[in-house]
Coordinates of C-alpha atoms in Angstrom, one line a residue:
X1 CA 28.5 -52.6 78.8
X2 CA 28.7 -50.1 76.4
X3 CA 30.7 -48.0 78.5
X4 CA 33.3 -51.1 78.7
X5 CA 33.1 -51.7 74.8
X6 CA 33.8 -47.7 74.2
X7 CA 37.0 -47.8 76.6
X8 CA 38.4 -51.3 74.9
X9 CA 37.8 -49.4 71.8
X10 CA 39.3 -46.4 72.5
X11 CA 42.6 -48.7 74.1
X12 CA 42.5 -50.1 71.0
X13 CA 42.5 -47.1 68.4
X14 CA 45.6 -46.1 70.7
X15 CA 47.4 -49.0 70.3
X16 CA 46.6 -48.6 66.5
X17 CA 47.4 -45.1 66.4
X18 CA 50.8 -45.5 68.5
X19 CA 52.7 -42.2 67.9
X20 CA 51.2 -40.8 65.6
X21 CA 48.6 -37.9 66.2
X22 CA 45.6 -39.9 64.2
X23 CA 44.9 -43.2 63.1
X24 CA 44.9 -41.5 59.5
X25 CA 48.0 -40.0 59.4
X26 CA 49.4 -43.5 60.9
X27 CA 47.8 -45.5 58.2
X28 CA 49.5 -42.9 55.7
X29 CA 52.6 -43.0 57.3
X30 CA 52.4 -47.1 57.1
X31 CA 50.9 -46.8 53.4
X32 CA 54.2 -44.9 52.4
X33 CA 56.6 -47.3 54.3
X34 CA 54.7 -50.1 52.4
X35 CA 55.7 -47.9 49.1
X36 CA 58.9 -47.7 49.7
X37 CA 59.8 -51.2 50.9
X38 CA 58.0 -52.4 47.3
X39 CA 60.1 -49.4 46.0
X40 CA 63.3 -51.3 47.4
X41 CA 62.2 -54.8 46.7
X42 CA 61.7 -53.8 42.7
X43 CA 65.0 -52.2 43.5
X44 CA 67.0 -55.3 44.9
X45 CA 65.0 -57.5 41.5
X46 CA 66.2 -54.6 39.5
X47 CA 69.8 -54.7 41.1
X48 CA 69.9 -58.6 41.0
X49 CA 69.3 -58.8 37.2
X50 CA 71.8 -55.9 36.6
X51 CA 74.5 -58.0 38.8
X52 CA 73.2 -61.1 36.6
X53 CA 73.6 -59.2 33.3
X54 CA 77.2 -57.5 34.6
X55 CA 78.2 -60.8 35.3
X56 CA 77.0 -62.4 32.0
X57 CA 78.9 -59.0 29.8
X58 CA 81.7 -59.5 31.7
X59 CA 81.9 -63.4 31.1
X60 CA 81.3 -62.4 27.5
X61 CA 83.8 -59.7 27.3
X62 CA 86.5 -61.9 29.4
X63 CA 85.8 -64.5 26.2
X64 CA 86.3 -61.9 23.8
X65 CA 89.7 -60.4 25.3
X66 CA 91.1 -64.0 25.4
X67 CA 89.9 -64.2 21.3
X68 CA 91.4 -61.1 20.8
X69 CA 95.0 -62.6 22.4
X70 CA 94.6 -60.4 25.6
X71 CA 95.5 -61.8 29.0
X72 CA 93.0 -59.4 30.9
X73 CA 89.8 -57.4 30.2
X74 CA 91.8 -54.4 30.9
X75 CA 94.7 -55.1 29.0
X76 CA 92.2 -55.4 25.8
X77 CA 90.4 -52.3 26.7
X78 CA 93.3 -50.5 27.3
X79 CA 94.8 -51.6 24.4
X80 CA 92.0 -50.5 22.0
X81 CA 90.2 -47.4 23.5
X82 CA 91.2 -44.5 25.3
X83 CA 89.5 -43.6 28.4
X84 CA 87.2 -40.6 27.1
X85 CA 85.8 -43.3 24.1
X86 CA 85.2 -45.6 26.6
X87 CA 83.6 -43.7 29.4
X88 CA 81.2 -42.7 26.6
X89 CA 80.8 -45.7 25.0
X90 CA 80.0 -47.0 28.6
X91 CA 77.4 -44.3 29.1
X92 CA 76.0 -45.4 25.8
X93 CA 75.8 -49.2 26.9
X94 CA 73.8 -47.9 30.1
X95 CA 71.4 -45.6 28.0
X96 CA 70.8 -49.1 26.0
X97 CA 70.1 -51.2 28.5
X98 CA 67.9 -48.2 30.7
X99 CA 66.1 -48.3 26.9
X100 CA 65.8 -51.9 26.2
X101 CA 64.3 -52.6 30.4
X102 CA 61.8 -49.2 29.3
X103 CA 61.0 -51.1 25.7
X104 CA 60.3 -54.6 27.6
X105 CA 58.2 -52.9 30.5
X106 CA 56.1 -51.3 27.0
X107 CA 56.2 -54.9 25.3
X108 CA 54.9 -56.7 28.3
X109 CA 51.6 -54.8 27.7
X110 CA 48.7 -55.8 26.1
X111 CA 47.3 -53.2 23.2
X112 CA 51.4 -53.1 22.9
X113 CA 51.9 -56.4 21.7
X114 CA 48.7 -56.4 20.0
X115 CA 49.9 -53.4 17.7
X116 CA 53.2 -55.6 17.2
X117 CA 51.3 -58.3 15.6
X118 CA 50.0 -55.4 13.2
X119 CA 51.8 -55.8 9.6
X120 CA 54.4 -52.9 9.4
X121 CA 52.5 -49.5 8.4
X122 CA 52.9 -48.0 4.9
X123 CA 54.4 -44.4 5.9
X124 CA 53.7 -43.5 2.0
X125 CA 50.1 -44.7 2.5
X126 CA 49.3 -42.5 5.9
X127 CA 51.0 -39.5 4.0
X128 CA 49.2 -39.7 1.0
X129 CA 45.8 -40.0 3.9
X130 CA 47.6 -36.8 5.4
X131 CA 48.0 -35.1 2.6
X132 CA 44.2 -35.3 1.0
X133 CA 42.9 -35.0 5.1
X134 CA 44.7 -31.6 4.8
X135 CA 43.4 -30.4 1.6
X136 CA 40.1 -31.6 2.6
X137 CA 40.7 -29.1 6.1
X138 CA 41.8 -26.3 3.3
X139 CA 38.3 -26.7 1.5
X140 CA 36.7 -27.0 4.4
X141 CA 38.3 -24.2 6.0
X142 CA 37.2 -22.3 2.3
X143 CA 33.7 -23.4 2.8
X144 CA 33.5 -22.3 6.5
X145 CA 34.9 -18.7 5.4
X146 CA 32.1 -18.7 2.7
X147 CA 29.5 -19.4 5.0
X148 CA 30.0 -17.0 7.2
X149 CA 30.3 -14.4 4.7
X150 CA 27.1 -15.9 3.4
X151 CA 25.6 -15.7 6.7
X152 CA 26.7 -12.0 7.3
X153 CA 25.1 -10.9 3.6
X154 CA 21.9 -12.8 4.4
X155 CA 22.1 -10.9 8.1
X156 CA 22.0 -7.7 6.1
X157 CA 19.5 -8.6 3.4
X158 CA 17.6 -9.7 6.4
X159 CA 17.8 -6.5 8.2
X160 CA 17.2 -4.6 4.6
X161 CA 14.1 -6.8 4.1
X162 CA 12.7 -5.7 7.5
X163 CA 13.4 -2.3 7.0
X164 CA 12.0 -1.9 3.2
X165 CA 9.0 -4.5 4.8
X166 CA 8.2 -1.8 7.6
X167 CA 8.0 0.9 4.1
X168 CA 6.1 -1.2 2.5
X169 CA 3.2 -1.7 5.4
X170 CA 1.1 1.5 4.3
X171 CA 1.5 0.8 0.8
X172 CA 0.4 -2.6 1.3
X173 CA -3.1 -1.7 3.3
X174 CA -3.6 0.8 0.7
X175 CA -3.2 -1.5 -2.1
X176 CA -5.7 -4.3 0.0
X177 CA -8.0 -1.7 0.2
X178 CA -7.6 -0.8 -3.4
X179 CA -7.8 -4.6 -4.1
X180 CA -10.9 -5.0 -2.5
X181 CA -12.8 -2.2 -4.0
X182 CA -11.8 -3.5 -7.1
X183 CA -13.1 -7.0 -6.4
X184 CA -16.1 -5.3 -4.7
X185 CA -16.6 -3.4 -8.2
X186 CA -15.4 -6.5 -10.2
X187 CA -17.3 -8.5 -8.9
X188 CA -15.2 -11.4 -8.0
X189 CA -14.8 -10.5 -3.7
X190 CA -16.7 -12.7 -1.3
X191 CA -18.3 -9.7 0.2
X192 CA -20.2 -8.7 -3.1
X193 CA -23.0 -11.5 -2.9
X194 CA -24.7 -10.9 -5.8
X195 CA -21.7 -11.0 -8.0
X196 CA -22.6 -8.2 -9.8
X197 CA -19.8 -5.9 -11.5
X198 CA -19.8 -1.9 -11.0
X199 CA -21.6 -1.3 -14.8
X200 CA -23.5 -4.1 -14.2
X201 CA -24.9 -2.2 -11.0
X202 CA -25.0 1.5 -13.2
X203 CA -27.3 -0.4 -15.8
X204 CA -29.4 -2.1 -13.6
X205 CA -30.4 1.9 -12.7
X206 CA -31.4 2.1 -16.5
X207 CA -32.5 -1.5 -16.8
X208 CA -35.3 -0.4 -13.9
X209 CA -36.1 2.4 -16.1
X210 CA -36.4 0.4 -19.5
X211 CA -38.9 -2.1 -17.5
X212 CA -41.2 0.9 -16.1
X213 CA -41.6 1.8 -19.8
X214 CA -41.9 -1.5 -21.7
X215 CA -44.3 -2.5 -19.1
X216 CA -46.9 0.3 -20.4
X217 CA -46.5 -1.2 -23.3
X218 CA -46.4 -4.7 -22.6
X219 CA -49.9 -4.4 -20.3
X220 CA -51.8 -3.1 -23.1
X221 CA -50.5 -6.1 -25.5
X222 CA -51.3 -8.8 -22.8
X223 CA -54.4 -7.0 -21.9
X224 CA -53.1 -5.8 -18.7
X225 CA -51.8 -9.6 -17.4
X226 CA -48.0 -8.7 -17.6
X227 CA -45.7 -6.4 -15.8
X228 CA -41.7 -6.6 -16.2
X229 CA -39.7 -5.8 -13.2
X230 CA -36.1 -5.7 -12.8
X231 CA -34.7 -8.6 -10.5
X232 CA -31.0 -7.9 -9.0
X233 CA -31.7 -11.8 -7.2
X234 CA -28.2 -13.8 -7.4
X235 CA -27.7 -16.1 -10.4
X236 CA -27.5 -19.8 -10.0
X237 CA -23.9 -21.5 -10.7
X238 CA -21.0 -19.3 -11.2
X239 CA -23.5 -16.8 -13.6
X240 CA -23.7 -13.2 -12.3
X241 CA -26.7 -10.8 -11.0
X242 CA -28.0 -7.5 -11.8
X243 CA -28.9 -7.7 -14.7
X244 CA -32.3 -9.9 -15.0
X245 CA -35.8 -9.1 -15.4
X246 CA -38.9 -11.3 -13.8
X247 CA -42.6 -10.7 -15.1
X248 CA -45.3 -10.4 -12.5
X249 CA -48.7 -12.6 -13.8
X250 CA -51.3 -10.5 -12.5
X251 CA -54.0 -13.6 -13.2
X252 CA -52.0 -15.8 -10.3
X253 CA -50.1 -12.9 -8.2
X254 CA -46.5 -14.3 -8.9
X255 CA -43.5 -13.3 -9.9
X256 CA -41.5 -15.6 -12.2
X257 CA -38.5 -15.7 -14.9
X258 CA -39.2 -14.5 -18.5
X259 CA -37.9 -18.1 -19.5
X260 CA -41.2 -19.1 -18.7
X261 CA -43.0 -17.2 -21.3
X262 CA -44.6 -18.8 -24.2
X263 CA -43.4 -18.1 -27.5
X264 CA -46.2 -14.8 -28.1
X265 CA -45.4 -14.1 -24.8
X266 CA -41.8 -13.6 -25.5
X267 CA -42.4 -11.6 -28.3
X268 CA -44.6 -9.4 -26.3
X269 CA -42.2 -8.8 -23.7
X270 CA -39.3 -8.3 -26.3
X271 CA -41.4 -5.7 -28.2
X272 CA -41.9 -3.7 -25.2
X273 CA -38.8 -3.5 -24.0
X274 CA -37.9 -2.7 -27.6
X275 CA -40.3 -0.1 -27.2
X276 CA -39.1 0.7 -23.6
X277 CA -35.5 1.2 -24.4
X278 CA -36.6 3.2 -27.3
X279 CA -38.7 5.5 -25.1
X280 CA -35.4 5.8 -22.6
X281 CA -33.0 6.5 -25.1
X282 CA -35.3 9.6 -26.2
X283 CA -36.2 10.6 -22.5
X284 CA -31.8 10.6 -22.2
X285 CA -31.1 12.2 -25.6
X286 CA -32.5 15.4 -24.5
X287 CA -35.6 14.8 -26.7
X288 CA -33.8 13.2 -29.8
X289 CA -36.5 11.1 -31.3
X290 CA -36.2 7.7 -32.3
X291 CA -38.4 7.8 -35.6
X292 CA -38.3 4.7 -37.4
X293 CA -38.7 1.3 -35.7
X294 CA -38.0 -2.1 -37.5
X295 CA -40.1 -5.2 -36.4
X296 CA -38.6 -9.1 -37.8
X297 CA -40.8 -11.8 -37.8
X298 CA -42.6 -13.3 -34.4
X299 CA -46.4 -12.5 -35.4
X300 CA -46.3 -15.9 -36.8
X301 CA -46.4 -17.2 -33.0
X302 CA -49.7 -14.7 -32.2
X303 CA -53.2 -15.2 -32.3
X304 CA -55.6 -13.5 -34.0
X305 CA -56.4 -11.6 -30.2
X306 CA -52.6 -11.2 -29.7
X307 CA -52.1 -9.9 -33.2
X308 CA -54.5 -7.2 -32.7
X309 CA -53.4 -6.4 -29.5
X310 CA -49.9 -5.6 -31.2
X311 CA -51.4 -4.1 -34.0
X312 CA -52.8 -1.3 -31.8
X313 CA -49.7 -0.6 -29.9
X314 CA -47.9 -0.2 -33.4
X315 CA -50.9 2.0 -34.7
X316 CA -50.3 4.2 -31.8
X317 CA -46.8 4.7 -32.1
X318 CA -47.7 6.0 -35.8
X319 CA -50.1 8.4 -34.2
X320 CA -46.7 9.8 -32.8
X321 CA -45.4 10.0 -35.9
X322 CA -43.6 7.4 -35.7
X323 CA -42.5 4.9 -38.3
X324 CA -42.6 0.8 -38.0
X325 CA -41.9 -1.6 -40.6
X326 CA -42.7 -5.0 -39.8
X327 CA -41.0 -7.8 -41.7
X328 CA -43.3 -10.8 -41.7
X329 CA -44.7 -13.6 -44.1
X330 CA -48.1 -13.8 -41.8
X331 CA -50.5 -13.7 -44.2
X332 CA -53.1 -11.8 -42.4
X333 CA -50.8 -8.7 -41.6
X334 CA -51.4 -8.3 -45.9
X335 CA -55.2 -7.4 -44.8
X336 CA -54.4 -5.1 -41.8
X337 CA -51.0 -3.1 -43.1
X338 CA -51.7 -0.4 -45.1
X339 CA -48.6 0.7 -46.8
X340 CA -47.0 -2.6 -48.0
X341 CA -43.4 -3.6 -49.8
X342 CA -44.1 -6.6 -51.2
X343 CA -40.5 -8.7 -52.5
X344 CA -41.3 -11.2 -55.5
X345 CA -39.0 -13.6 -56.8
X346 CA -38.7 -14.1 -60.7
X347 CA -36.5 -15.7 -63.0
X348 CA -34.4 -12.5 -63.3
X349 CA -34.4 -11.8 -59.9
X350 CA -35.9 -10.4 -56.7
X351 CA -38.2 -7.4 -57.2
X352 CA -39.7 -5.0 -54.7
X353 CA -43.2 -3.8 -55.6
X354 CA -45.1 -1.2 -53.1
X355 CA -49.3 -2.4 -52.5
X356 CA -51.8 -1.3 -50.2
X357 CA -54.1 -3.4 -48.0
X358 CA -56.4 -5.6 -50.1
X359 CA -56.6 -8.7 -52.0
X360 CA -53.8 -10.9 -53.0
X361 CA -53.0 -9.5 -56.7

């Protein structure tokens, strides 16, 4: 069966094909022949409506010659124009009418006559829109020119701020190392915990020294209770270290803030290190005595244990050969200071009057 179907096929792409060497080039060859018999039929319309439109001119132009008094058409034409005029004038009639079928073919289409049912254009109107859309392309042309000659001088400040950037790396890590040790010393850099400044740090070195000394001192007033150490422990808030001082009770074993003192206490531990720094500045003078020390006020917060306990220190300063003046109204200091300077008001005035220990004159 399908043997029979292939061979009725194959009979019948031969009929199909006929002549011709494929059934392609056939249907080609029948595609043109179809062109060209359409090609001939708009031809024969074409031809028709010429003959219609010869025979209307020449109805018209037979009119016109018998208007004009002429028997014939050729009699008028001959009468009026020369050959040459006419020929052309005929050649101009068929470049009209070869126009006007070219025109209707365009008419007959549709964004044709919808742009003839368009109000007239304002040729002004669309020049004036020419002119400003060309000075708009001037500027714009300006503006592209300027960018790029931006663009080219940024290029090269680009490539000069790489270059002076690649001069200015080893400057820059010395001056962050610079930075930090100056923070570091300030004070102010993350890596200095304690927030302690560089002179801070030198005069915690001294400050150590001060407390050594004022705690000889300050053991014999508080009858060997008290000890002042330096404390470099971080500040609270944004305050900074270095610079503090903690006594040691040696009644409870702890170390705590001189803050916590009671008022005698403070004074005790102000004398001493008044006493301390004084025995510092000597050791750092290359001997230079400090001879005369000046004591105001705070016995009034002592008692009568704490007084003496003062009183001694003091005396042995003077078995130095040392002088201290003490300025105090504390009555009992009258009884136990020898040499006195005693300042009495009056009407006239103020008046200093030198006493010894006694009675009250």
């Amino acid at each position: 069966a399908l043997d029979d179907e292939q061979r009725g096929l194959e009979a019948e792409l031969a009929r199909v094909r006929g002549d011709a060497p494929s059934v392609a080039h056939r249907a080609r060859v029948l595609q043109t022949r179809v062109a060209l018999v359409a090609g001939a039929a708009e031809a024969v319309r074409r031809a028709d409506a010429a003959a219609d439109r010869l025979k209307e001119a020449d109805g018209r132009l037979a009119d016109a010659a018998f208007r004009a008094k002429f028997a014939t058409v050729e009699e008028a034409a001959g009468a009026v124009l020369p050959e040459p005029e006419r020929r052309r004038l005929q050649q101009r009639t068929d470049a009209w009418q070869a126009e006007e079928a070219a025109l209707a073919e365009r008419l007959a289409e549709a964004d044709t006559r919808a742009a003839a049912a368009l109000p007239p254009a304002d040729p002004g109107t669309a020049e004036a829109h020419a002119e400003r859309a060309a000075a708009r392309l001037r500027a714009a042309g300006s503006a592209v020119d300027a960018a790029r000659e931006r663009c080219a001088e940024v290029d090269r400040l680009s490539r000069q701020a790489e270059a002076e950037l690649r001069t200015l790396g080893p400057l820059r890590e010395e001056y962050e190392r610079v930075a930090r040790m100056a923070a570091l010393t300030a004070g102010t850099s993350a890596d200095n915990e304690r927030k302690m400044r560089l002179e801070a740090y030198v005069l915690a070195a001294r400050l150590e020294q001060v407390a050594a000394a004022a705690t000889v001192r300050l053991q014999r007033m508080s009858g060997g209770r008290y000890t002042l150490v330096h404390s470099d422990a971080k500040a609270g808030g944004r305050g900074r270290s270095g610079l503090g001082l903690h006594v040691v009770d040696a009644w409870t074993g702890s170390e705590r803030d001189t803050a916590t003192l009671s008022g005698g206490e403070t004074f005790f531990a102000s004398l001493a290190l008044a006493l301390g720094l004084a025995d510092v500045v000597t050791d750092e003078a290359g001997g230079m005595r400090l001879d005369t020390l000046f004591i105001d006020e705070g016995f009034g917060s002592l008692d009568d244990q704490a007084l003496d306990e003062v009183l001694d220190v003091l005396d042995s300063l003077r078995e130095r050969d040392r002088s201290v003046g003490i300025v105090s109204h504390v009555a009992d200091l009258r009884t136990r200071v020898q040499a006195q300077l005693e300042v009495v008001k009056r009407r006239g005035g103020s008046v200093v009057r030198h006493r010894t220990a006694g009675p009250t004159d």
